Structures are given as structure tokens and as C-alpha cells.
């Protein structure tokens, strides 16, 4: 693989995502990688960037202004994708991987340039936008990406089935690569008889992720004693802050803000409480979460935390021994009342995650695609 040159195109925010782990893997293999990334609104960034890696080492960065208007911004990003694709042909790139349908266009041109086009569908939603026009455009982009690219990667069978039935994706082109983790060497969250229990949430604070409703059901209606630590930001952050103030939940619900992964790991490692990860996903029509592969649950297990999750997402059966899922409010309350029985040993953690490190997943699934 070391003699290959690859173009990655993606959108990015603050948190490290799938594209970043793919980039790490390719750079570790000593490849030449060109990573064109466009800022998401929540990133606070105003420029697209082309990150250039030579033999796996960062060599250069080029920047391109990004308009604030959504429509103009999207159009400019698509044109920039086209421009960079044509320009990099002179660099003899072998493959273009577009993360998200909008970044996986121009596949026919790519083939004419002898560049293998791959579409990586990180998520999927039947109703991406409330605006009907935008939603139709999104569906057309999915149609085009599924039809034109040589391979279509997605993290779950549910997403694959949707693309096959809704966008005419051919089964032979469909590839499933689950979300992975960077395996922690040691158990961070150890259970002791005298340690009190606490709940932890890490991730986006959107209606689909269900944290505001969880606080309402557990801390407002039931006055649960176990404290809750929330790491993340999003559209419901202010709503949660107002709930904390209105119902005097100070000392129980702690909004920790958005933190780098290392800070969260250090928090878990040094906590005086036995921590349990929460994933209270909410069922919302057209939402992408229900079709996704819950990376959150794998990350909790990786840090040594048992998990509690709603059944909105499908949890792989292999992980069922590491936590509990609920389908109703009464089931959720029963689990919360029995926190003291939850535990996750290091042996169980390592056994569950051994096949889900990014290194193992990409070596097993992505490298064969690139070699074809």
C-alpha cells in the first residue's frame, strides 16, 4: 500500500471522526495522502483546507476561504472538490474517498482520470433537512454517489439496506466497516466496594441524542442521587443549563463542556466514583442516529465503563454483556435504581473490543478495497 496516493474529502468539526482515523491509518502505512476538509458550522472555522502528507508525514497545508451563506458555501465546496480532483491527477493519485454523498460526486470523471472513486457514507437519514428542496437535493446526491462510485462503505447493515432499497445501491458494491476505537491499554474505571456511582455522557447535545429528556425524566421527575457529568456541546446545551438552574440541579448535573478525548480519559482515570456511560438516544422521524453504529457505546466500554442505552440504536449482540438497554421509561428507571450491580472487568473489555480497533477494522476491510 505504501506506493499509493489517496485523496480524502470530508467535512469536519472539533471532534476526531472517521476520516481522521482513516487518515492516521494511511499515514502509518507511509502513504501519500491529500486531505481536503470543509468546516461544519459548529467547528467555528471559516476556511477549507488541503492537508498534504508525503510518505505519511505532514508536508504542507493550503487554505481556501469558505463563505458564510450555506448555499454559496456548499456550491463552492463542490467546485473545490472538482478542482482539487483534477489538479491532483498530476500527482498520480490512485483513489478518491468521499465522506458523505456531497463529497463523493464526479465519480465518472474520476474513472476517466483512472482514479478509483469510493463513497464512505458515515451516516444516513431519510429526512436530512426540514426544507423539502434541500432534502430532495440530498437524496439526489445519495443516488448519484451510490450509482457512480466503485464501492460504498457504511458502518451498519441497516444503512446498507436503506441505500440498496432507496438509492439502487448494488449489493456487490456495498461494504460494511463498523465504527472503531483506539484501544486503551489499561482499565481506566475500576470498581471498588466503597465507590459511589455516577453517570457520564460524552457526545453531541442534540434532540436525537436525548440528554435533555433524560435529565427531565431522571433528575427532575425522580430526584436520582447519582451525579451526571456531561461532556459535549450542541443545540440543547442551553436548554439543559436552564433546567439545571430552574430545578436547582447544581451538584447533580455537571455540564463539563466540549473537551479533548485525553481530558475525558483523564477524568475517568482519576474519578473517585464508579462511572457508567449513558446513551439515551431519542426516536425522531427521519433521524440518522437510529440507523447508525453507536461509537459512543464502544468508547464507553473502551474506557472501562458499563453502558446504559435506549434501544433506538441497534447494539451489536457482542456488547450486550457490557451494559443494559431499555425500551421504556419504567425499564430505564429500574436500571438506574440498580446501578450498584453494574460492572465491567478489564478481561471482558479487551475481549469485546479486540476486533473493533480502527487498526484491525481498516486493515481487514479498507486495505483490500484499495488493493483491487
Tab-separated table of C-alpha atoms in Angstrom:
chain	number	residue	atom	x	y	z
A	1	UNK	CA	0.000	0.000	0.000
A	2	UNK	CA	2.957	2.343	0.531
A	3	UNK	CA	3.211	3.308	-3.143
A	4	UNK	CA	-0.347	4.643	-3.293
A	5	UNK	CA	-1.550	8.251	-3.197
A	6	UNK	CA	-5.064	8.913	-1.946
A	7	UNK	CA	-7.401	11.918	-1.806
A	8	UNK	CA	-9.763	12.128	1.175
A	9	UNK	CA	-12.626	14.652	1.075
A	10	UNK	CA	-14.716	15.319	4.162
A	11	UNK	CA	-16.401	17.851	6.433
A	12	UNK	CA	-15.064	18.331	9.946
A	13	UNK	CA	-15.831	19.814	13.360
A	14	UNK	CA	-13.814	19.789	16.592
A	15	UNK	CA	-14.133	16.115	17.484
A	16	UNK	CA	-11.963	13.495	15.846
A	17	UNK	CA	-14.061	11.448	13.409
A	18	UNK	CA	-13.938	8.567	10.944
A	19	UNK	CA	-11.918	10.488	8.325
A	20	UNK	CA	-9.228	11.315	10.883
A	21	UNK	CA	-8.790	7.656	11.843
A	22	UNK	CA	-8.608	6.654	8.178
A	23	UNK	CA	-6.007	9.395	7.676
A	24	UNK	CA	-3.969	8.094	10.636
A	25	UNK	CA	-4.080	4.556	9.246
A	26	UNK	CA	-2.954	5.599	5.769
A	27	UNK	CA	-0.162	7.795	7.143
A	28	UNK	CA	1.024	4.976	9.414
A	29	UNK	CA	1.312	2.886	6.247
A	30	UNK	CA	3.624	5.545	4.775
A	31	UNK	CA	1.263	6.650	2.015
A	32	UNK	CA	0.941	9.991	0.252
A	33	UNK	CA	-2.371	11.461	1.390
A	34	UNK	CA	-4.196	14.630	0.360
A	35	UNK	CA	-6.956	15.505	2.804
A	36	UNK	CA	-9.405	18.173	1.606
A	37	UNK	CA	-11.627	19.139	4.520
A	38	UNK	CA	-14.500	21.619	4.737
A	39	UNK	CA	-15.659	23.205	8.008
A	40	UNK	CA	-19.034	22.345	9.513
A	41	UNK	CA	-20.878	25.322	11.063
A	42	UNK	CA	-20.249	24.047	14.620
A	43	UNK	CA	-16.484	23.924	14.015
A	44	UNK	CA	-16.179	27.706	14.178
A	45	UNK	CA	-13.728	27.531	11.250
A	46	UNK	CA	-14.074	29.689	8.137
A	47	UNK	CA	-11.681	28.011	5.695
A	48	UNK	CA	-11.447	24.787	3.767
A	49	UNK	CA	-8.010	23.179	3.996
A	50	UNK	CA	-5.948	20.796	1.894
A	51	UNK	CA	-3.606	18.890	4.211
A	52	UNK	CA	-0.733	17.238	2.333
A	53	UNK	CA	1.152	14.216	3.686
A	54	UNK	CA	4.238	12.799	1.966
A	55	UNK	CA	5.122	9.219	2.912
A	56	UNK	CA	2.866	9.596	5.920
A	57	UNK	CA	4.462	12.830	7.176
A	58	UNK	CA	2.675	16.190	7.111
A	59	UNK	CA	4.318	18.327	4.454
A	60	UNK	CA	2.054	21.285	3.637
A	61	UNK	CA	-1.331	22.965	4.183
A	62	UNK	CA	-3.262	25.045	1.675
A	63	UNK	CA	-6.298	27.100	2.674
A	64	UNK	CA	-9.385	28.262	0.775
A	65	UNK	CA	-11.950	30.775	2.018
A	66	UNK	CA	-15.401	29.412	2.925
A	67	UNK	CA	-18.482	31.702	2.551
A	68	UNK	CA	-20.890	32.031	5.485
A	69	UNK	CA	-24.045	31.606	3.361
A	70	UNK	CA	-24.981	27.882	3.415
A	71	UNK	CA	-25.968	27.629	-0.251
A	72	UNK	CA	-22.961	29.529	-1.554
A	73	UNK	CA	-20.664	27.646	0.819
A	74	UNK	CA	-21.942	24.233	-0.345
A	75	UNK	CA	-21.641	25.167	-4.029
A	76	UNK	CA	-18.100	26.455	-3.575
A	77	UNK	CA	-17.077	23.306	-1.706
A	78	UNK	CA	-18.404	21.089	-4.516
A	79	UNK	CA	-16.478	23.122	-7.097
A	80	UNK	CA	-13.362	22.964	-4.931
A	81	UNK	CA	-13.731	19.168	-4.737
A	82	UNK	CA	-13.796	19.089	-8.550
A	83	UNK	CA	-10.831	21.449	-8.906
A	84	UNK	CA	-8.649	19.512	-6.442
A	85	UNK	CA	-9.566	16.177	-8.043
A	86	UNK	CA	-8.383	17.421	-11.462
A	87	UNK	CA	-5.286	19.126	-10.069
A	88	UNK	CA	-4.158	16.075	-8.102
A	89	UNK	CA	-4.256	13.832	-11.150
A	90	UNK	CA	-0.846	15.311	-11.873
A	91	UNK	CA	0.263	13.862	-8.528
A	92	UNK	CA	-0.788	10.392	-9.732
A	93	UNK	CA	-3.369	9.773	-7.013
A	94	UNK	CA	-4.876	6.295	-7.229
A	95	UNK	CA	-8.081	6.737	-5.240
A	96	UNK	CA	-10.581	9.326	-4.013
A	97	UNK	CA	-12.615	8.589	-0.880
A	98	UNK	CA	-15.517	10.987	-0.359
A	99	UNK	CA	-17.010	11.026	3.134
A	100	UNK	CA	-20.659	11.993	2.758
A	101	UNK	CA	-22.585	11.991	-0.522
A	102	UNK	CA	-21.794	15.613	-1.383
A	103	UNK	CA	-18.062	14.811	-1.262
A	104	UNK	CA	-18.422	11.641	-3.352
A	105	UNK	CA	-19.529	13.217	-6.637
A	106	UNK	CA	-17.735	13.386	-10.044
A	107	UNK	CA	-17.122	9.623	-9.967
A	108	UNK	CA	-17.358	9.294	-13.769
A	109	UNK	CA	-14.665	11.941	-14.194
A	110	UNK	CA	-12.551	10.195	-11.554
A	111	UNK	CA	-12.737	6.939	-13.524
A	112	UNK	CA	-11.790	8.748	-16.743
A	113	UNK	CA	-8.761	10.078	-14.854
A	114	UNK	CA	-8.031	6.493	-13.696
A	115	UNK	CA	-8.786	7.389	-10.081
A	116	UNK	CA	-10.792	4.816	-8.116
A	117	UNK	CA	-13.854	6.545	-6.545
A	118	UNK	CA	-15.147	5.356	-3.162
A	119	UNK	CA	-18.140	6.753	-1.259
A	120	UNK	CA	-17.980	6.456	2.552
A	121	UNK	CA	-21.468	7.024	3.925
A	122	UNK	CA	-20.683	7.926	7.506
A	123	UNK	CA	-24.393	8.253	8.360
A	124	UNK	CA	-27.784	8.135	6.653
A	125	UNK	CA	-31.088	9.934	7.085
A	126	UNK	CA	-34.332	9.735	5.165
A	127	UNK	CA	-35.065	13.308	6.194
A	128	UNK	CA	-31.791	15.171	6.408
A	129	UNK	CA	-33.318	18.658	6.176
A	130	UNK	CA	-36.685	20.120	7.137
A	131	UNK	CA	-36.548	22.108	3.881
A	132	UNK	CA	-38.078	19.895	1.170
A	133	UNK	CA	-35.918	21.305	-1.613
A	134	UNK	CA	-32.703	20.633	0.313
A	135	UNK	CA	-33.953	17.164	1.208
A	136	UNK	CA	-34.570	16.346	-2.480
A	137	UNK	CA	-31.071	17.550	-3.358
A	138	UNK	CA	-29.643	15.380	-0.569
A	139	UNK	CA	-31.478	12.307	-1.935
A	140	UNK	CA	-30.247	13.015	-5.468
A	141	UNK	CA	-26.676	13.241	-4.167
A	142	UNK	CA	-27.130	9.875	-2.417
A	143	UNK	CA	-28.499	8.390	-5.672
A	144	UNK	CA	-25.521	9.677	-7.631
A	145	UNK	CA	-22.940	8.594	-5.056
A	146	UNK	CA	-24.407	5.083	-4.789
A	147	UNK	CA	-24.568	4.662	-8.557
A	148	UNK	CA	-21.251	6.154	-9.635
A	149	UNK	CA	-18.691	5.057	-7.055
A	150	UNK	CA	-16.916	1.702	-7.290
A	151	UNK	CA	-17.582	0.940	-3.627
A	152	UNK	CA	-19.941	2.330	-0.992
A	153	UNK	CA	-18.852	1.969	2.632
A	154	UNK	CA	-21.222	2.336	5.594
A	155	UNK	CA	-20.983	1.391	9.288
A	156	UNK	CA	-24.149	-0.737	9.598
A	157	UNK	CA	-26.255	-3.257	7.695
A	158	UNK	CA	-29.287	-1.022	8.338
A	159	UNK	CA	-27.681	1.793	6.369
A	160	UNK	CA	-26.634	-0.594	3.615
A	161	UNK	CA	-30.178	-1.943	3.299
A	162	UNK	CA	-31.589	1.597	3.067
A	163	UNK	CA	-29.184	2.521	0.277
A	164	UNK	CA	-29.961	-0.697	-1.585
A	165	UNK	CA	-33.732	-0.185	-1.363
A	166	UNK	CA	-33.919	3.621	-1.646
A	167	UNK	CA	-30.956	4.513	-3.859
A	168	UNK	CA	-30.435	1.392	-6.004
A	169	UNK	CA	-27.057	0.549	-4.490
A	170	UNK	CA	-25.780	-2.729	-5.925
A	171	UNK	CA	-25.081	-5.372	-3.287
A	172	UNK	CA	-21.706	-6.185	-4.835
A	173	UNK	CA	-20.521	-2.605	-4.264
A	174	UNK	CA	-21.718	-2.383	-0.637
A	175	UNK	CA	-19.117	-2.677	2.119
A	176	UNK	CA	-19.722	-2.525	5.876
A	177	UNK	CA	-16.967	-1.125	8.106
A	178	UNK	CA	-18.206	-0.510	11.667
A	179	UNK	CA	-17.021	2.458	13.705
A	180	UNK	CA	-13.837	1.635	15.572
A	181	UNK	CA	-11.927	2.796	18.627
A	182	UNK	CA	-8.313	3.373	19.670
A	183	UNK	CA	-7.922	0.681	22.307
A	184	UNK	CA	-6.845	1.881	25.756
A	185	UNK	CA	-4.000	-0.201	27.185
A	186	UNK	CA	-5.313	-0.286	30.755
A	187	UNK	CA	-8.648	-0.270	32.550
A	188	UNK	CA	-9.413	3.343	33.487
A	189	UNK	CA	-12.594	2.834	35.514
A	190	UNK	CA	-12.159	0.358	38.371
A	191	UNK	CA	-14.935	-0.758	40.678
A	192	UNK	CA	-14.389	-0.766	44.438
A	193	UNK	CA	-16.860	-1.651	47.150
A	194	UNK	CA	-16.914	1.826	48.683
A	195	UNK	CA	-17.029	3.864	45.473
A	196	UNK	CA	-20.272	5.674	44.753
A	197	UNK	CA	-21.753	5.521	41.274
A	198	UNK	CA	-22.059	8.358	38.773
A	199	UNK	CA	-23.311	8.707	35.207
A	200	UNK	CA	-21.311	10.108	32.283
A	201	UNK	CA	-22.444	11.332	28.872
A	202	UNK	CA	-19.968	12.090	26.074
A	203	UNK	CA	-21.148	13.452	22.739
A	204	UNK	CA	-23.414	15.853	20.918
A	205	UNK	CA	-26.284	17.543	22.749
A	206	UNK	CA	-28.920	17.299	20.055
A	207	UNK	CA	-32.568	16.202	20.334
A	208	UNK	CA	-31.656	12.878	18.705
A	209	UNK	CA	-29.143	12.162	21.455
A	210	UNK	CA	-31.820	12.634	24.105
A	211	UNK	CA	-29.907	14.162	27.031
A	212	UNK	CA	-32.379	16.959	27.858
A	213	UNK	CA	-35.255	14.483	28.046
A	214	UNK	CA	-33.135	12.066	30.112
A	215	UNK	CA	-32.442	14.790	32.681
A	216	UNK	CA	-36.126	15.672	32.797
A	217	UNK	CA	-37.156	12.038	33.374
A	218	UNK	CA	-34.415	11.096	35.826
A	219	UNK	CA	-33.253	14.184	37.689
A	220	UNK	CA	-36.357	16.388	37.632
A	221	UNK	CA	-39.138	13.797	37.965
A	222	UNK	CA	-37.303	11.211	40.092
A	223	UNK	CA	-34.615	13.095	42.047
A	224	UNK	CA	-31.943	10.457	41.394
A	225	UNK	CA	-28.922	10.770	43.706
A	226	UNK	CA	-26.149	9.657	41.307
A	227	UNK	CA	-24.466	12.713	39.763
A	228	UNK	CA	-24.321	13.175	35.989
A	229	UNK	CA	-21.294	14.554	34.103
A	230	UNK	CA	-21.964	15.815	30.576
A	231	UNK	CA	-19.071	16.213	28.126
A	232	UNK	CA	-20.204	17.820	24.894
A	233	UNK	CA	-21.980	20.707	23.278
A	234	UNK	CA	-24.828	21.282	20.875
A	235	UNK	CA	-28.233	22.825	20.345
A	236	UNK	CA	-29.661	21.535	23.652
A	237	UNK	CA	-26.782	22.792	25.821
A	238	UNK	CA	-28.625	25.998	26.754
A	239	UNK	CA	-31.847	24.077	27.398
A	240	UNK	CA	-30.018	21.793	29.822
A	241	UNK	CA	-28.367	24.757	31.562
A	242	UNK	CA	-31.794	26.366	32.084
A	243	UNK	CA	-33.172	23.098	33.511
A	244	UNK	CA	-30.261	22.892	35.946
A	245	UNK	CA	-30.961	26.436	37.087
A	246	UNK	CA	-34.761	26.148	37.199
A	247	UNK	CA	-34.831	22.887	39.165
A	248	UNK	CA	-31.715	23.591	41.238
A	249	UNK	CA	-29.784	20.597	39.925
A	250	UNK	CA	-26.412	22.099	40.808
A	251	UNK	CA	-24.278	19.386	42.373
A	252	UNK	CA	-26.163	16.713	40.440
A	253	UNK	CA	-25.930	17.664	36.774
A	254	UNK	CA	-22.492	18.944	35.754
A	255	UNK	CA	-22.011	20.436	32.270
A	256	UNK	CA	-18.326	19.943	31.544
A	257	UNK	CA	-18.383	21.422	28.027
A	258	UNK	CA	-16.600	20.073	24.973
A	259	UNK	CA	-13.263	18.518	25.940
A	260	UNK	CA	-10.473	16.738	24.011
A	261	UNK	CA	-10.520	12.925	24.324
A	262	UNK	CA	-7.393	12.944	26.517
A	263	UNK	CA	-9.112	15.210	29.052
A	264	UNK	CA	-12.120	12.897	29.242
A	265	UNK	CA	-9.875	9.854	29.655
A	266	UNK	CA	-8.013	11.615	32.478
A	267	UNK	CA	-11.338	12.469	34.141
A	268	UNK	CA	-12.372	8.811	34.048
A	269	UNK	CA	-8.974	7.631	35.261
A	270	UNK	CA	-8.882	9.966	38.287
A	271	UNK	CA	-12.572	9.916	39.248
A	272	UNK	CA	-13.428	8.956	42.821
A	273	UNK	CA	-16.724	7.487	41.568
A	274	UNK	CA	-17.500	4.358	39.563
A	275	UNK	CA	-18.663	5.732	36.239
A	276	UNK	CA	-21.377	4.375	33.948
A	277	UNK	CA	-21.852	5.696	30.404
A	278	UNK	CA	-25.259	6.929	29.244
A	279	UNK	CA	-26.576	6.805	25.664
A	280	UNK	CA	-30.266	7.888	25.877
A	281	UNK	CA	-30.915	8.187	22.133
A	282	UNK	CA	-34.355	9.542	21.196
A	283	UNK	CA	-36.562	8.269	18.389
A	284	UNK	CA	-37.043	11.144	15.922
A	285	UNK	CA	-38.620	10.732	12.492
A	286	UNK	CA	-36.007	10.833	9.753
A	287	UNK	CA	-33.141	10.991	12.242
A	288	UNK	CA	-29.815	9.447	11.278
A	289	UNK	CA	-28.961	8.117	14.760
A	290	UNK	CA	-31.350	5.141	14.626
A	291	UNK	CA	-29.558	3.760	11.557
A	292	UNK	CA	-26.092	4.345	12.947
A	293	UNK	CA	-23.418	2.285	14.646
A	294	UNK	CA	-23.121	3.597	18.195
A	295	UNK	CA	-19.478	4.528	18.539
A	296	UNK	CA	-20.403	6.059	21.892
A	297	UNK	CA	-21.071	2.637	23.425
A	298	UNK	CA	-17.725	1.268	22.198
A	299	UNK	CA	-15.942	4.309	23.613
A	300	UNK	CA	-17.602	3.825	26.994
A	301	UNK	CA	-16.543	0.168	27.065
A	302	UNK	CA	-13.033	1.161	25.966
A	303	UNK	CA	-12.744	3.438	28.998
A	304	UNK	CA	-13.964	0.639	31.241
A	305	UNK	CA	-17.474	1.999	31.734
A	306	UNK	CA	-20.554	-0.226	31.540
A	307	UNK	CA	-23.255	1.445	29.450
A	308	UNK	CA	-26.954	2.212	29.674
A	309	UNK	CA	-28.595	2.861	26.289
A	310	UNK	CA	-32.021	3.272	24.780
A	311	UNK	CA	-32.981	0.712	22.151
A	312	UNK	CA	-33.263	3.398	19.456
A	313	UNK	CA	-29.892	2.222	18.133
A	314	UNK	CA	-29.054	-1.402	17.486
A	315	UNK	CA	-26.315	-2.513	19.863
A	316	UNK	CA	-24.233	-5.378	18.488
A	317	UNK	CA	-25.029	-8.539	20.462
A	318	UNK	CA	-21.353	-8.963	21.263
A	319	UNK	CA	-21.563	-5.918	23.556
A	320	UNK	CA	-24.750	-6.900	25.425
A	321	UNK	CA	-22.809	-8.296	28.396
A	322	UNK	CA	-21.159	-4.903	28.994
A	323	UNK	CA	-24.330	-2.925	29.661
A	324	UNK	CA	-28.095	-2.663	29.571
A	325	UNK	CA	-30.642	-1.307	27.106
A	326	UNK	CA	-34.156	-0.063	27.755
A	327	UNK	CA	-37.254	0.435	25.635
A	328	UNK	CA	-39.464	2.333	28.089
A	329	UNK	CA	-39.293	4.845	30.900
A	330	UNK	CA	-40.051	2.163	33.509
A	331	UNK	CA	-37.211	-0.037	32.243
A	332	UNK	CA	-34.850	2.940	32.321
A	333	UNK	CA	-35.794	3.751	35.935
A	334	UNK	CA	-35.302	0.128	37.015
A	335	UNK	CA	-31.791	0.095	35.542
A	336	UNK	CA	-30.931	3.402	37.223
A	337	UNK	CA	-32.157	2.007	40.562
A	338	UNK	CA	-29.748	-0.925	40.202
A	339	UNK	CA	-26.530	0.880	39.284
A	340	UNK	CA	-24.603	-0.875	42.043
A	341	UNK	CA	-24.776	-4.244	40.244
A	342	UNK	CA	-23.171	-2.939	37.042
A	343	UNK	CA	-19.544	-3.810	36.451
A	344	UNK	CA	-17.089	-4.294	33.580
A	345	UNK	CA	-13.805	-6.162	34.075
A	346	UNK	CA	-10.661	-5.481	32.074
A	347	UNK	CA	-10.664	-9.017	30.673
A	348	UNK	CA	-14.216	-8.560	29.364
A	349	UNK	CA	-13.375	-5.117	27.945
A	350	UNK	CA	-10.383	-6.367	25.961
A	351	UNK	CA	-12.232	-9.429	24.685
A	352	UNK	CA	-15.169	-7.349	23.482
A	353	UNK	CA	-13.071	-4.751	21.673
A	354	UNK	CA	-10.215	-6.795	20.201
A	355	UNK	CA	-11.779	-6.838	16.734
A	356	UNK	CA	-13.020	-3.236	16.854
A	357	UNK	CA	-9.843	-1.199	16.920
A	358	UNK	CA	-9.556	1.136	13.930
A	359	UNK	CA	-6.276	-0.546	13.020
A	360	UNK	CA	-7.887	-4.000	12.855
A	361	UNK	CA	-11.027	-2.808	11.033
A	362	UNK	CA	-9.183	-0.808	8.369
A	363	UNK	CA	-6.520	-3.460	7.802
A	364	UNK	CA	-9.205	-6.105	7.376
A	365	UNK	CA	-11.727	-4.122	5.315
A	366	UNK	CA	-10.269	-0.993	3.678
A	367	UNK	CA	-6.868	-2.203	2.538
A	368	UNK	CA	-8.337	-4.957	0.278
A	369	UNK	CA	-10.525	-2.317	-1.462
A	370	UNK	CA	-7.534	-0.098	-2.128
A	371	UNK	CA	-5.529	-3.027	-3.487
A	372	UNK	CA	-8.170	-4.083	-6.057
